Amino acid sequence: MTKIQEGVFENVLKATKMHCTLQMEYKTAQNTEYEQRIFDPYHMVCQKGSWYVLGFSHHANAICLYAMPRIRNCKITNDKFKIPKDFKLSDHIDVQMGAWGNSGEKVRVEIEFVKWLKTYVMERTWHKGQVLKENADGTVYLSFETNQLSQTASWVMSFSGGAKVLNPPELKEMVIQAAKDILSNQ
């Protein structure tokens, strides 16, 4: 579990429940400096051992996902907000593939696994709404919908060549590029 500054979790939880705007400092993964943020927290989610909060960022004027360990000096304001009626958490986070705030259209992912992974792949539920079937040649076909392609690429890479992306082409390219990056760093 990643470390969250004292008081941050409690304030985010309270503000989320009460629909109160937060004033906080945030540091992105790429930056070394914290920046002021005004934020309306809609939902909290724990993903792979780390807490995130999704909501409306006044700074970005958009729905954003913030990693709670990178929040500090978090204060609840007296300003209230309403979550838009058309807001759906599933449009922003795919809890099976990851919490990366990739809003956007879901795409159908199709993956083929090698024969030696058949038992391992067939005995698991990888994603709600998945289609999983054994092919005549002993390979396994898996498909599901997600808007988290970068996380899906990392997941495919975790099979060390035992999984082949059939679709979409952009996911296939992500996996190829990741493999090239690994080779160039060795």
mmCIF file of C-alpha atoms in Angstrom:
data_model
loop_
_atom_site.group_PDB
_atom_site.id
_atom_site.type_symbol
_atom_site.label_atom_id
_atom_site.label_comp_id
_atom_site.label_asym_id
_atom_site.label_seq_id
_atom_site.Cartn_x
_atom_site.Cartn_y
_atom_site.Cartn_z
ATOM 1 C CA MET A 1 0.000 0.000 0.000
ATOM 2 C CA THR A 2 1.398 3.388 -0.952
ATOM 3 C CA LYS A 3 1.732 6.034 1.759
ATOM 4 C CA ILE A 4 -0.861 8.813 1.905
ATOM 5 C CA GLN A 5 -0.168 12.016 3.857
ATOM 6 C CA GLU A 6 -1.952 12.108 7.196
ATOM 7 C CA GLY A 7 -5.419 13.643 6.921
ATOM 8 C CA VAL A 8 -5.659 13.368 3.126
ATOM 9 C CA PHE A 9 -7.647 10.121 3.012
ATOM 10 C CA GLU A 10 -10.053 11.291 5.696
ATOM 11 C CA ASN A 11 -10.643 14.685 4.037
ATOM 12 C CA VAL A 12 -11.124 13.190 0.570
ATOM 13 C CA LEU A 13 -13.580 10.628 1.946
ATOM 14 C CA LYS A 14 -15.533 13.263 3.882
ATOM 15 C CA ALA A 15 -15.624 15.666 0.902
ATOM 16 C CA THR A 16 -16.747 12.854 -1.404
ATOM 17 C CA LYS A 17 -19.606 11.902 0.924
ATOM 18 C CA MET A 18 -20.666 15.524 1.547
ATOM 19 C CA HIS A 19 -20.142 16.725 -2.069
ATOM 20 C CA CYS A 20 -17.762 19.448 -0.906
ATOM 21 C CA THR A 21 -15.020 20.935 -3.081
ATOM 22 C CA LEU A 22 -11.417 20.294 -2.036
ATOM 23 C CA GLN A 23 -8.483 22.682 -2.105
ATOM 24 C CA MET A 24 -5.238 20.733 -2.302
ATOM 25 C CA GLU A 25 -1.732 20.502 -3.679
ATOM 26 C CA TYR A 26 -0.968 17.806 -6.248
ATOM 27 C CA LYS A 27 2.167 16.502 -7.904
ATOM 28 C CA THR A 28 1.868 14.529 -11.148
ATOM 29 C CA ALA A 29 4.082 11.495 -11.694
ATOM 30 C CA GLN A 30 6.162 13.519 -14.172
ATOM 31 C CA ASN A 31 6.609 16.670 -12.056
ATOM 32 C CA THR A 32 8.790 17.339 -9.041
ATOM 33 C CA GLU A 33 6.787 20.330 -7.791
ATOM 34 C CA TYR A 34 3.334 20.403 -6.214
ATOM 35 C CA GLU A 35 0.646 22.624 -7.772
ATOM 36 C CA GLN A 36 -2.569 24.029 -6.305
ATOM 37 C CA ARG A 37 -5.771 22.264 -7.332
ATOM 38 C CA ILE A 38 -9.458 22.924 -6.742
ATOM 39 C CA PHE A 39 -11.260 19.603 -7.087
ATOM 40 C CA ASP A 40 -14.763 18.125 -6.769
ATOM 41 C CA PRO A 41 -14.297 14.483 -5.665
ATOM 42 C CA TYR A 42 -16.894 12.102 -7.157
ATOM 43 C CA HIS A 43 -15.546 8.621 -6.357
ATOM 44 C CA MET A 44 -12.649 6.949 -4.571
ATOM 45 C CA VAL A 45 -11.168 3.688 -5.815
ATOM 46 C CA CYS A 46 -8.397 1.375 -4.630
ATOM 47 C CA GLN A 47 -6.518 -0.199 -7.512
ATOM 48 C CA LYS A 48 -3.502 -2.495 -7.205
ATOM 49 C CA GLY A 49 -2.782 -1.329 -3.665
ATOM 50 C CA SER A 50 -3.080 2.407 -4.264
ATOM 51 C CA TRP A 51 -5.951 4.814 -3.633
ATOM 52 C CA TYR A 52 -7.229 7.210 -6.315
ATOM 53 C CA VAL A 53 -9.935 9.855 -6.407
ATOM 54 C CA LEU A 54 -11.875 10.677 -9.563
ATOM 55 C CA GLY A 55 -13.747 13.930 -10.025
ATOM 56 C CA PHE A 56 -13.895 17.337 -11.645
ATOM 57 C CA SER A 57 -10.684 19.364 -11.707
ATOM 58 C CA HIS A 58 -11.292 23.112 -11.870
ATOM 59 C CA HIS A 59 -7.661 23.496 -13.038
ATOM 60 C CA ALA A 60 -8.088 21.192 -16.058
ATOM 61 C CA ASN A 61 -11.813 21.910 -16.485
ATOM 62 C CA ALA A 62 -12.258 18.168 -16.952
ATOM 63 C CA ILE A 63 -12.746 14.881 -15.145
ATOM 64 C CA CYS A 64 -9.380 13.841 -13.676
ATOM 65 C CA LEU A 65 -8.009 10.977 -11.647
ATOM 66 C CA TYR A 66 -5.609 11.825 -8.831
ATOM 67 C CA ALA A 67 -3.336 9.383 -6.997
ATOM 68 C CA MET A 68 -3.952 10.035 -3.314
ATOM 69 C CA PRO A 69 -0.295 9.530 -2.269
ATOM 70 C CA ARG A 70 0.573 12.572 -4.441
ATOM 71 C CA ILE A 71 -1.959 14.844 -2.687
ATOM 72 C CA ARG A 72 -0.923 17.041 0.234
ATOM 73 C CA ASN A 73 -2.354 19.945 2.240
ATOM 74 C CA CYS A 74 -5.879 18.813 1.422
ATOM 75 C CA LYS A 75 -8.627 21.032 2.843
ATOM 76 C CA ILE A 76 -12.400 20.775 2.589
ATOM 77 C CA THR A 77 -14.029 24.017 1.451
ATOM 78 C CA ASN A 78 -17.575 25.225 2.105
ATOM 79 C CA ASP A 79 -18.345 25.052 -1.632
ATOM 80 C CA LYS A 80 -20.808 22.325 -2.625
ATOM 81 C CA PHE A 81 -21.020 20.550 -5.983
ATOM 82 C CA LYS A 82 -23.398 18.178 -7.754
ATOM 83 C CA ILE A 83 -22.245 15.160 -9.700
ATOM 84 C CA PRO A 84 -23.652 15.477 -13.240
ATOM 85 C CA LYS A 85 -26.595 13.135 -13.862
ATOM 86 C CA ASP A 86 -24.907 11.689 -16.950
ATOM 87 C CA PHE A 87 -21.676 10.857 -15.081
ATOM 88 C CA LYS A 88 -20.817 7.144 -15.080
ATOM 89 C CA LEU A 89 -17.767 5.816 -13.266
ATOM 90 C CA SER A 90 -17.426 3.037 -15.860
ATOM 91 C CA ASP A 91 -16.846 5.678 -18.557
ATOM 92 C CA HIS A 92 -13.636 6.683 -16.784
ATOM 93 C CA ILE A 93 -12.323 3.657 -14.923
ATOM 94 C CA ASP A 94 -12.228 -0.015 -15.815
ATOM 95 C CA VAL A 95 -11.783 -1.699 -12.450
ATOM 96 C CA GLN A 96 -10.580 -4.940 -14.036
ATOM 97 C CA MET A 97 -7.791 -3.334 -16.091
ATOM 98 C CA GLY A 98 -6.826 -0.323 -14.040
ATOM 99 C CA ALA A 99 -7.595 3.094 -12.670
ATOM 100 C CA TRP A 100 -5.859 5.428 -15.050
ATOM 101 C CA GLY A 101 -8.661 7.836 -15.822
ATOM 102 C CA ASN A 102 -8.684 7.128 -19.529
ATOM 103 C CA SER A 103 -12.040 8.551 -20.424
ATOM 104 C CA GLY A 104 -13.206 7.617 -23.826
ATOM 105 C CA GLU A 105 -14.814 5.024 -25.968
ATOM 106 C CA LYS A 106 -14.524 1.424 -24.959
ATOM 107 C CA VAL A 107 -12.977 -0.824 -27.570
ATOM 108 C CA ARG A 108 -13.174 -4.569 -28.022
ATOM 109 C CA VAL A 109 -9.892 -6.243 -27.123
ATOM 110 C CA GLU A 110 -9.129 -9.654 -28.611
ATOM 111 C CA ILE A 111 -6.199 -11.739 -27.394
ATOM 112 C CA GLU A 112 -4.981 -15.217 -28.250
ATOM 113 C CA PHE A 113 -3.029 -17.228 -25.671
ATOM 114 C CA VAL A 114 -0.580 -20.034 -26.449
ATOM 115 C CA LYS A 115 -1.493 -23.667 -25.671
ATOM 116 C CA TRP A 116 0.688 -23.984 -22.583
ATOM 117 C CA LEU A 117 -1.307 -21.192 -20.889
ATOM 118 C CA LYS A 118 -4.682 -22.839 -21.647
ATOM 119 C CA THR A 119 -5.484 -24.132 -18.147
ATOM 120 C CA TYR A 120 -4.281 -20.967 -16.432
ATOM 121 C CA VAL A 121 -6.272 -18.676 -18.734
ATOM 122 C CA MET A 122 -9.445 -20.797 -18.884
ATOM 123 C CA GLU A 123 -9.829 -21.111 -15.094
ATOM 124 C CA ARG A 124 -9.969 -17.360 -14.483
ATOM 125 C CA THR A 125 -12.326 -14.469 -14.933
ATOM 126 C CA TRP A 126 -10.162 -11.731 -16.428
ATOM 127 C CA HIS A 127 -12.858 -9.178 -17.102
ATOM 128 C CA LYS A 128 -16.595 -8.936 -16.548
ATOM 129 C CA GLY A 129 -18.363 -9.487 -19.859
ATOM 130 C CA GLN A 130 -15.452 -11.496 -21.213
ATOM 131 C CA VAL A 131 -15.746 -14.061 -23.988
ATOM 132 C CA LEU A 132 -13.344 -16.927 -23.379
ATOM 133 C CA LYS A 133 -13.083 -20.021 -25.564
ATOM 134 C CA GLU A 134 -10.653 -22.738 -26.508
ATOM 135 C CA ASN A 135 -9.704 -22.829 -30.179
ATOM 136 C CA ALA A 136 -9.455 -26.108 -32.133
ATOM 137 C CA ASP A 137 -5.639 -25.870 -32.104
ATOM 138 C CA GLY A 138 -5.508 -25.635 -28.275
ATOM 139 C CA THR A 139 -4.909 -21.891 -28.096
ATOM 140 C CA VAL A 140 -7.341 -19.739 -26.120
ATOM 141 C CA TYR A 141 -9.309 -16.720 -27.366
ATOM 142 C CA LEU A 142 -10.268 -13.939 -24.940
ATOM 143 C CA SER A 143 -12.198 -10.774 -25.697
ATOM 144 C CA PHE A 144 -13.624 -7.963 -23.578
ATOM 145 C CA GLU A 145 -14.330 -4.236 -23.789
ATOM 146 C CA THR A 146 -12.203 -1.599 -22.065
ATOM 147 C CA ASN A 147 -11.099 2.022 -22.297
ATOM 148 C CA GLN A 148 -7.807 1.216 -20.544
ATOM 149 C CA LEU A 149 -5.534 0.228 -23.425
ATOM 150 C CA SER A 150 -2.250 1.225 -21.763
ATOM 151 C CA GLN A 151 -3.040 -0.940 -18.733
ATOM 152 C CA THR A 152 -4.180 -3.755 -21.010
ATOM 153 C CA ALA A 153 -0.861 -3.552 -22.882
ATOM 154 C CA SER A 154 1.032 -3.960 -19.593
ATOM 155 C CA TRP A 155 -1.176 -6.914 -18.697
ATOM 156 C CA VAL A 156 -0.523 -8.575 -22.090
ATOM 157 C CA MET A 157 3.223 -8.044 -21.599
ATOM 158 C CA SER A 158 3.008 -9.863 -18.256
ATOM 159 C CA PHE A 159 2.488 -13.122 -20.188
ATOM 160 C CA SER A 160 6.044 -12.895 -21.617
ATOM 161 C CA GLY A 161 5.135 -13.704 -25.198
ATOM 162 C CA GLY A 162 2.356 -16.123 -24.294
ATOM 163 C CA ALA A 163 -0.356 -13.692 -25.396
ATOM 164 C CA LYS A 164 -0.865 -12.218 -28.859
ATOM 165 C CA VAL A 165 -3.030 -9.150 -29.474
ATOM 166 C CA LEU A 166 -5.465 -9.731 -32.335
ATOM 167 C CA ASN A 167 -7.365 -6.452 -31.966
ATOM 168 C CA PRO A 168 -7.469 -3.480 -31.753
ATOM 169 C CA PRO A 169 -4.477 -2.412 -33.880
ATOM 170 C CA GLU A 170 -3.557 0.413 -31.474
ATOM 171 C CA LEU A 171 -3.197 -2.083 -28.603
ATOM 172 C CA LYS A 172 -1.033 -4.321 -30.781
ATOM 173 C CA GLU A 173 1.191 -1.318 -31.567
ATOM 174 C CA MET A 174 1.459 -0.436 -27.849
ATOM 175 C CA VAL A 175 2.668 -3.959 -27.041
ATOM 176 C CA ILE A 176 5.161 -3.934 -29.936
ATOM 177 C CA GLN A 177 6.492 -0.534 -28.841
ATOM 178 C CA ALA A 178 6.789 -1.675 -25.222
ATOM 179 C CA ALA A 179 8.790 -4.723 -26.345
ATOM 180 C CA LYS A 180 11.082 -2.482 -28.417
ATOM 181 C CA ASP A 181 11.541 -0.157 -25.435
ATOM 182 C CA ILE A 182 12.509 -3.101 -23.233
ATOM 183 C CA LEU A 183 15.097 -4.242 -25.783
ATOM 184 C CA SER A 184 16.571 -0.767 -26.197
ATOM 185 C CA ASN A 185 17.016 -0.392 -22.420
ATOM 186 C CA GLN A 186 18.999 -3.634 -22.045
#
